[in-house]
C-alpha positions as CSV (number, residue, x, y, z in Angstrom):
1,M,19.9,8.8,39.2
2,D,17.6,6.7,41.4
3,F,14.6,7.6,39.1
4,S,16.5,6.5,36.0
5,V,17.5,3.2,37.7
6,K,13.9,2.6,38.8
7,K,12.6,3.4,35.4
8,L,15.1,1.1,33.7
9,A,14.2,-1.7,36.2
10,S,10.5,-1.2,35.5
11,G,11.0,-1.3,31.8
12,A,13.1,-4.4,32.1
13,G,10.4,-6.0,34.2
14,V,7.7,-5.2,31.6
15,F,9.9,-6.5,28.8
16,F,10.6,-9.8,30.7
17,T,6.8,-10.2,31.4
18,R,6.0,-9.8,27.7
19,A,8.8,-12.2,26.7
20,V,7.5,-14.8,29.2
21,Q,3.9,-14.4,27.9
22,F,5.0,-14.6,24.3
23,T,7.1,-17.8,24.9
24,E,4.3,-19.5,26.8
25,E,1.9,-18.7,24.0
26,K,4.2,-20.3,21.4
27,L,4.5,-23.3,23.7
28,G,0.8,-23.6,24.1
29,Q,1.0,-23.0,27.9
30,A,-0.9,-19.7,27.9
31,E,-4.1,-18.3,26.2
32,K,-3.9,-15.6,23.6
33,T,-6.5,-12.9,23.1
34,E,-7.7,-13.2,19.5
35,L,-8.7,-10.2,17.4
36,D,-12.1,-10.2,15.7
37,A,-12.4,-11.4,12.0
38,H,-13.0,-7.9,10.7
39,F,-9.8,-6.6,12.3
40,E,-7.8,-9.6,10.9
41,N,-9.3,-8.8,7.5
42,L,-8.1,-5.2,7.8
43,L,-4.6,-6.4,8.8
44,S,-4.4,-8.8,5.8
45,R,-5.6,-6.1,3.4
46,A,-3.0,-3.6,4.7
47,D,-0.2,-6.1,4.4
48,S,-1.2,-6.9,0.8
49,T,-1.4,-3.2,0.0
50,K,2.1,-2.7,1.3
51,N,3.6,-5.7,-0.5
52,W,2.1,-4.9,-3.9
53,T,2.9,-1.2,-3.6
54,E,6.5,-2.1,-3.0
55,K,6.6,-4.4,-6.1
56,I,4.8,-1.9,-8.3
57,L,7.2,0.9,-7.2
58,R,10.3,-1.1,-7.8
59,Q,9.3,-2.3,-11.2
60,T,8.2,1.1,-12.3
61,E,11.6,2.4,-11.3
62,V,13.1,-0.3,-13.5
63,L,10.8,0.7,-16.4
64,L,11.8,4.4,-16.1
65,Q,15.5,3.8,-15.5
66,P,16.7,0.4,-16.7
67,N,20.3,1.2,-15.7
68,P,20.8,-0.3,-12.2
69,S,23.9,1.8,-11.5
70,A,21.9,5.0,-12.2
71,R,19.1,3.8,-9.9
72,I,21.6,3.1,-7.1
73,E,23.1,6.6,-7.6
74,E,19.6,8.2,-7.4
75,F,18.9,6.2,-4.3
76,L,22.0,7.4,-2.6
77,Y,21.3,11.0,-3.5
78,E,17.8,10.6,-2.1
79,K,19.0,9.1,1.2
80,L,21.6,11.8,1.6
81,D,18.9,14.4,1.0
82,R,20.7,15.9,-1.9
83,K,19.3,17.0,-5.2
84,I,19.6,14.4,-8.0
85,P,21.7,15.9,-10.8
86,S,20.0,16.2,-14.2
87,R,21.0,13.3,-16.4
88,I,20.9,13.4,-20.2
89,T,18.7,10.7,-21.7
90,N,20.0,8.0,-24.0
91,G,18.0,9.5,-26.9
92,E,19.4,13.0,-26.4
93,L,23.0,11.5,-26.1
94,L,22.4,9.6,-29.4
95,G,21.1,12.7,-31.1
96,Q,24.2,14.7,-29.9
97,Y,26.5,12.0,-31.3
98,M,24.8,12.1,-34.7
99,V,25.0,15.9,-34.9
100,D,28.7,15.8,-33.9
101,A,29.3,13.1,-36.6
102,A,27.5,15.2,-39.2
103,S,29.8,18.2,-38.4
104,E,32.9,16.0,-39.0
105,F,31.6,14.2,-42.1
106,G,30.2,17.5,-43.6
107,P,26.7,18.7,-43.2
108,G,26.6,19.3,-47.0
109,T,26.9,15.6,-47.8
110,S,23.8,13.3,-48.0
111,Y,25.0,11.3,-45.0
112,G,25.8,14.4,-43.0
113,S,22.5,16.1,-43.7
114,T,20.6,13.0,-42.8
115,L,22.5,12.5,-39.6
116,I,21.5,16.1,-38.6
117,K,17.8,15.4,-39.3
118,V,17.8,12.1,-37.4
119,G,19.9,13.5,-34.6
120,E,17.5,16.4,-34.0
121,A,14.6,13.9,-34.0
122,Q,16.4,11.7,-31.5
123,R,16.9,14.8,-29.3
124,R,13.2,15.5,-29.3
125,L,12.5,11.8,-28.5
126,G,15.0,12.0,-25.6
127,A,13.4,15.2,-24.3
128,A,9.9,13.6,-24.4
129,D,11.4,10.6,-22.5
130,R,12.8,12.9,-19.8
131,D,9.4,14.7,-19.5
132,F,7.7,11.3,-19.1
133,I,10.1,10.2,-16.5
134,Q,9.7,13.4,-14.5
135,S,5.9,13.3,-14.7
136,S,5.8,9.7,-13.6
137,M,8.2,10.3,-10.7
138,I,6.1,13.2,-9.4
139,N,2.6,12.0,-10.0
140,F,3.0,8.2,-9.6
141,L,6.1,7.1,-7.8
142,T,6.2,9.9,-5.1
143,P,2.7,9.1,-3.7
144,L,3.6,5.4,-3.6
145,R,6.8,6.1,-1.8
146,N,5.1,8.5,0.6
147,F,2.7,5.8,1.6
148,L,5.5,3.3,2.3
149,E,7.7,5.8,4.2
150,G,4.9,7.6,6.0
151,D,1.5,6.0,6.4
152,W,2.8,2.4,6.5
153,K,5.4,3.1,9.1
154,T,2.8,4.7,11.3
155,I,0.5,1.7,10.9
156,L,3.5,-0.6,11.7
157,R,4.3,1.3,14.8
158,E,0.8,1.2,16.1
159,R,0.5,-2.5,15.3
160,R,3.6,-3.2,17.4
161,L,2.2,-1.1,20.2
162,L,-1.1,-3.0,19.9
163,E,0.8,-6.3,20.2
164,N,2.6,-5.1,23.3
165,R,-0.8,-4.1,24.8
166,R,-2.2,-7.5,24.0
167,L,0.8,-9.2,25.7
168,D,0.3,-7.0,28.8
169,L,-3.4,-7.9,28.8
170,D,-2.9,-11.6,28.5
171,A,-0.1,-11.5,31.2
172,S,-2.6,-9.8,33.5
173,K,-5.2,-12.5,32.8
174,T,-2.6,-15.2,33.6
175,R,-1.5,-13.4,36.8
176,L,-5.1,-13.1,38.0
177,K,-5.9,-16.7,37.2
178,K,-2.9,-17.9,39.2
179,A,-3.7,-15.6,42.1
180,K,-7.3,-16.9,42.3
181,A,-6.1,-20.5,42.2
182,A,-3.6,-19.8,45.1
183,E,-6.3,-18.0,47.0
184,A,-8.7,-20.9,46.7
185,K,-6.0,-23.3,47.8
186,A,-5.1,-21.2,50.9
187,A,-8.8,-20.9,51.7
188,C,-9.2,-24.6,51.7
189,E,-6.2,-25.1,54.0
190,G,-7.6,-22.6,56.5
191,E,-11.2,-23.8,56.5
192,A,-10.9,-26.4,59.3
193,T,-10.9,-25.0,62.9
194,P,-7.6,-26.1,64.6
195,D,-7.6,-28.3,67.7
196,F,-5.3,-26.3,70.0
197,Q,-4.6,-29.4,72.2
198,E,-3.4,-31.6,69.4
199,T,-2.0,-29.2,66.7
200,R,0.1,-26.1,66.6
201,P,-2.0,-22.9,66.5
202,R,0.9,-21.3,64.5
203,N,0.0,-23.3,61.4
204,Y,-3.6,-22.0,61.5
205,V,-2.3,-18.5,61.9
206,L,0.0,-18.9,58.9
207,S,-2.8,-20.3,56.7
208,A,-5.1,-17.4,57.6
209,S,-2.3,-14.9,56.8
210,A,-1.5,-16.6,53.5
211,S,-5.2,-16.5,52.5
212,A,-5.3,-12.7,53.3
213,L,-2.2,-12.1,51.3
214,W,-3.6,-14.0,48.2
215,S,-6.8,-12.1,48.5
216,E,-4.9,-8.8,48.3
217,E,-3.0,-10.2,45.3
218,V,-6.2,-11.1,43.6
219,T,-7.5,-7.5,44.1
220,K,-4.3,-6.1,42.8
221,A,-4.4,-8.4,39.7
222,E,-8.0,-7.5,39.0
223,Q,-7.1,-3.8,39.0
224,E,-4.1,-4.4,36.7
225,L,-6.4,-6.4,34.4
226,R,-8.9,-3.5,34.1
227,V,-6.1,-1.1,33.3
228,A,-4.6,-3.4,30.7
229,Q,-8.0,-4.0,29.1
230,T,-8.6,-0.3,28.8
231,E,-5.3,0.4,27.2
232,F,-5.7,-2.6,24.8
233,D,-9.2,-1.4,23.7
234,R,-7.9,2.2,23.1
235,Q,-4.9,1.0,21.1
236,A,-7.1,-1.4,19.1
237,E,-9.4,1.4,18.1
238,V,-6.5,3.6,17.0
239,T,-5.0,0.8,14.9
240,R,-8.4,0.0,13.4
241,L,-8.9,3.6,12.2
242,L,-5.5,3.6,10.6
243,L,-6.2,0.3,8.9
244,E,-9.5,1.5,7.6
245,G,-7.7,4.4,6.0
246,I,-6.2,1.9,3.5
247,S,-9.4,2.5,1.4
248,S,-8.5,6.1,1.0
249,T,-5.0,5.0,0.1
250,H,-6.4,2.8,-2.7
251,I,-8.4,5.7,-4.1
252,N,-5.4,8.0,-4.0
253,H,-3.2,5.4,-5.8
254,L,-5.9,4.8,-8.3
255,R,-5.9,8.5,-9.2
256,C,-2.1,8.4,-9.5
257,L,-2.4,5.4,-11.8
258,H,-4.7,7.3,-14.1
259,E,-2.1,10.2,-14.3
260,F,0.6,7.7,-15.0
261,V,-1.3,6.1,-17.9
262,E,-2.2,9.6,-19.3
263,A,1.5,10.6,-19.2
264,Q,2.5,7.4,-20.9
265,A,-0.1,7.9,-23.6
266,T,1.1,11.4,-24.2
267,Y,4.7,10.2,-24.4
268,Y,4.1,7.5,-26.9
269,A,1.9,9.8,-29.0
270,Q,4.7,12.3,-29.1
271,C,7.2,9.6,-30.1
272,Y,5.0,8.4,-32.9
273,Q,4.5,11.9,-34.2
274,Y,8.2,12.7,-34.1
275,T,9.1,9.5,-36.0
276,V,6.4,10.2,-38.6
277,D,7.6,13.7,-39.1
278,L,11.1,12.4,-39.5
279,Q,10.1,9.8,-42.1
280,K,8.3,12.5,-44.1
281,L,11.3,14.8,-43.8
282,L,13.6,12.1,-45.1
283,G,11.1,11.3,-48.0
284,R,11.0,7.6,-47.2
285,F,7.2,7.4,-47.6
286,P,6.2,10.0,-50.3
287,G,2.5,9.1,-50.4
288,A,1.7,7.0,-47.3
289,F,1.2,9.9,-45.0
290,V,-0.6,12.5,-47.1
291,G,-3.9,10.7,-47.5
292,E,-3.3,9.4,-51.1
293,T,-5.6,6.5,-52.0
294,N,-3.3,4.9,-54.6
295,T,-0.8,2.4,-53.4
296,Q,2.9,3.3,-54.0
297,V,5.8,0.9,-54.1
298,P,8.0,1.5,-51.1
299,P,11.7,2.3,-51.7
300,S,14.3,-0.3,-51.3
301,G,15.1,-1.3,-47.7
302,V,11.6,-0.7,-46.4
303,S,9.1,-3.6,-46.0
304,P,5.8,-3.4,-47.7
305,S,3.9,-3.6,-44.4
306,A,5.8,-0.6,-43.1
307,A,5.0,1.4,-46.2
308,T,1.3,1.0,-45.6
309,I,1.2,1.9,-41.9
310,P,-2.1,3.8,-41.3
311,V,-1.9,7.2,-39.9
312,V,-3.9,7.9,-36.7
313,P,-4.3,11.3,-35.1
314,A,-1.5,11.8,-32.6
315,V,-1.6,13.8,-29.5
316,V,1.3,16.1,-29.2
317,G,1.6,17.7,-25.8
318,P,-0.5,17.2,-22.7
319,C,-3.8,15.5,-22.9
320,N,-7.0,17.7,-23.4
321,P,-8.0,18.8,-19.9
322,S,-11.6,19.1,-21.0
323,A,-11.8,15.5,-22.0
324,P,-12.8,13.0,-19.4
325,S,-9.9,11.3,-17.6
326,M,-9.4,7.6,-17.2
327,T,-12.7,5.7,-16.8
328,F,-13.3,2.3,-15.3
329,T,-13.2,0.4,-18.5
330,E,-12.4,-2.7,-16.5
331,V,-15.8,-2.4,-14.8
332,S,-17.9,-1.6,-17.9
333,P,-20.9,-3.9,-18.1
334,P,-21.0,-6.6,-20.8
335,S,-23.6,-6.7,-23.5
336,T,-26.4,-7.5,-21.0
337,G,-25.5,-4.3,-19.1
338,T,-25.1,-5.9,-15.8
339,R,-22.5,-8.2,-14.0
340,K,-22.1,-10.0,-10.8
341,A,-19.7,-8.7,-8.0
342,R,-18.6,-10.0,-4.6
343,V,-18.5,-7.6,-1.7
344,L,-15.0,-7.5,-0.1
345,Y,-15.8,-5.5,3.0
346,D,-18.8,-4.4,5.0
347,Y,-20.1,-0.9,4.0
348,D,-22.6,1.3,5.8
349,A,-24.7,3.4,3.5
350,A,-24.2,7.1,4.1
351,D,-27.7,8.0,2.9
352,S,-30.7,6.5,1.1
353,S,-29.1,6.7,-2.3
354,E,-26.4,4.2,-1.3
355,L,-26.7,0.4,-0.8
356,E,-25.8,-1.3,2.5
357,L,-23.2,-4.0,1.8
358,L,-22.0,-7.1,3.8
359,A,-18.7,-8.9,3.2
360,D,-18.8,-11.9,0.8
361,E,-22.4,-11.3,-0.4
362,L,-23.1,-11.3,-4.2
363,I,-24.8,-8.4,-5.8
364,T,-25.6,-7.2,-9.4
365,V,-23.9,-4.0,-10.5
366,Y,-24.0,-1.8,-13.6
367,S,-23.0,1.7,-14.6
368,L,-25.1,4.7,-15.6
369,P,-24.1,7.5,-18.1
370,G,-22.5,10.4,-16.4
371,M,-21.9,8.4,-13.1
372,D,-18.8,9.0,-11.1
373,S,-16.2,6.4,-12.0
374,D,-15.7,5.6,-8.3
375,W,-19.3,4.3,-8.0
376,L,-21.6,1.7,-9.6
377,M,-25.2,1.1,-9.2
378,G,-25.9,-2.1,-7.1
379,E,-28.9,-4.2,-6.8
380,K,-29.7,-7.0,-4.4
381,G,-33.3,-8.3,-3.9
382,N,-35.6,-5.3,-4.4
383,K,-33.0,-2.8,-3.2
384,K,-31.0,-0.5,-5.4
385,G,-28.4,2.1,-4.7
386,K,-24.9,3.3,-5.3
387,V,-21.9,1.2,-4.2
388,P,-18.2,2.1,-4.1
389,V,-16.1,0.3,-6.6
390,T,-13.2,-0.3,-4.2
391,Y,-15.4,-2.5,-2.0
392,L,-16.2,-4.9,-4.9
393,E,-14.6,-7.8,-6.7
394,L,-16.1,-8.1,-10.2
395,L,-16.8,-11.7,-11.2
396,N,-17.8,-11.6,-14.9
């Protein structure tokens, strides 16, 4: 019981000291230990990553599930750690309604038979939509959510701990400064030798005692400062390593983004192919989809522009695994083959094939055939070497 009370009192004392230091810093009455520019840059980059990841995650959820009630229901199931029940898509529901209507109107009638054909096509479109949603949830949304709920919370916890260590360090500096000032004052008061015939010896004794006490306080404050400095440096290093891991997070999110675009391309290709097959099945475009060169008049109710829609090869099913995945088309060089780029962060070359980079410097970059999409060739002065794309901001 005594131990718990002492521990509680000690914790309350530390909290009070930090609160006093924080308040004095806000009022301009105490100095604050500033972090270096590189560390501040890492903090800003991490905050931006977190904010934009949240926005992209939320808007992608809106894209995949426009119904806010359904999103809330899925959110509750997720928080309760329960399996989200499978939900029929709007396309599948529409297709089912059409097939049921055809059964009532008579499948032998023109309207009934057409309803069956269109209904089956809507079912296939709905199934493709469901596959696209599931693929996007697994390959894109889940990694983003894991970062926000895992890595980011770890970074946030270590940042709060670093701020507490900084407050302890600055409080120790303030305590040492005050102790030294009091020691100097006590020393000045006790420098003169007392006249025992005219003054009271007791005052001299008290001054000497106070000077000794303040000397002991200075020694204690210096020891506390060394401990606080060591803990602050250790926590700063841990936090810095976590913040530098944001570069790996960007690379992981980039790979997930490629998979999302591939799934989206497959989905739209399937939808296009299903609708084309349905049009051919209904006979709405007798010659536009079989490669005939003569121009035919479209039937009534169909615009001339729709009757001459060109047919492009559609991908039905997953993308070809042997074909190269997403490439950095956004960083492909212009007609001159090169472009300028600004370096965002310092980069130490791993070997002689890589180029050393300094933040904010301008370099010339270009790509080579067969080169990894995560790298570009960089050139500054007479030096050439590979540079990571994530460390660059392309200017033209």
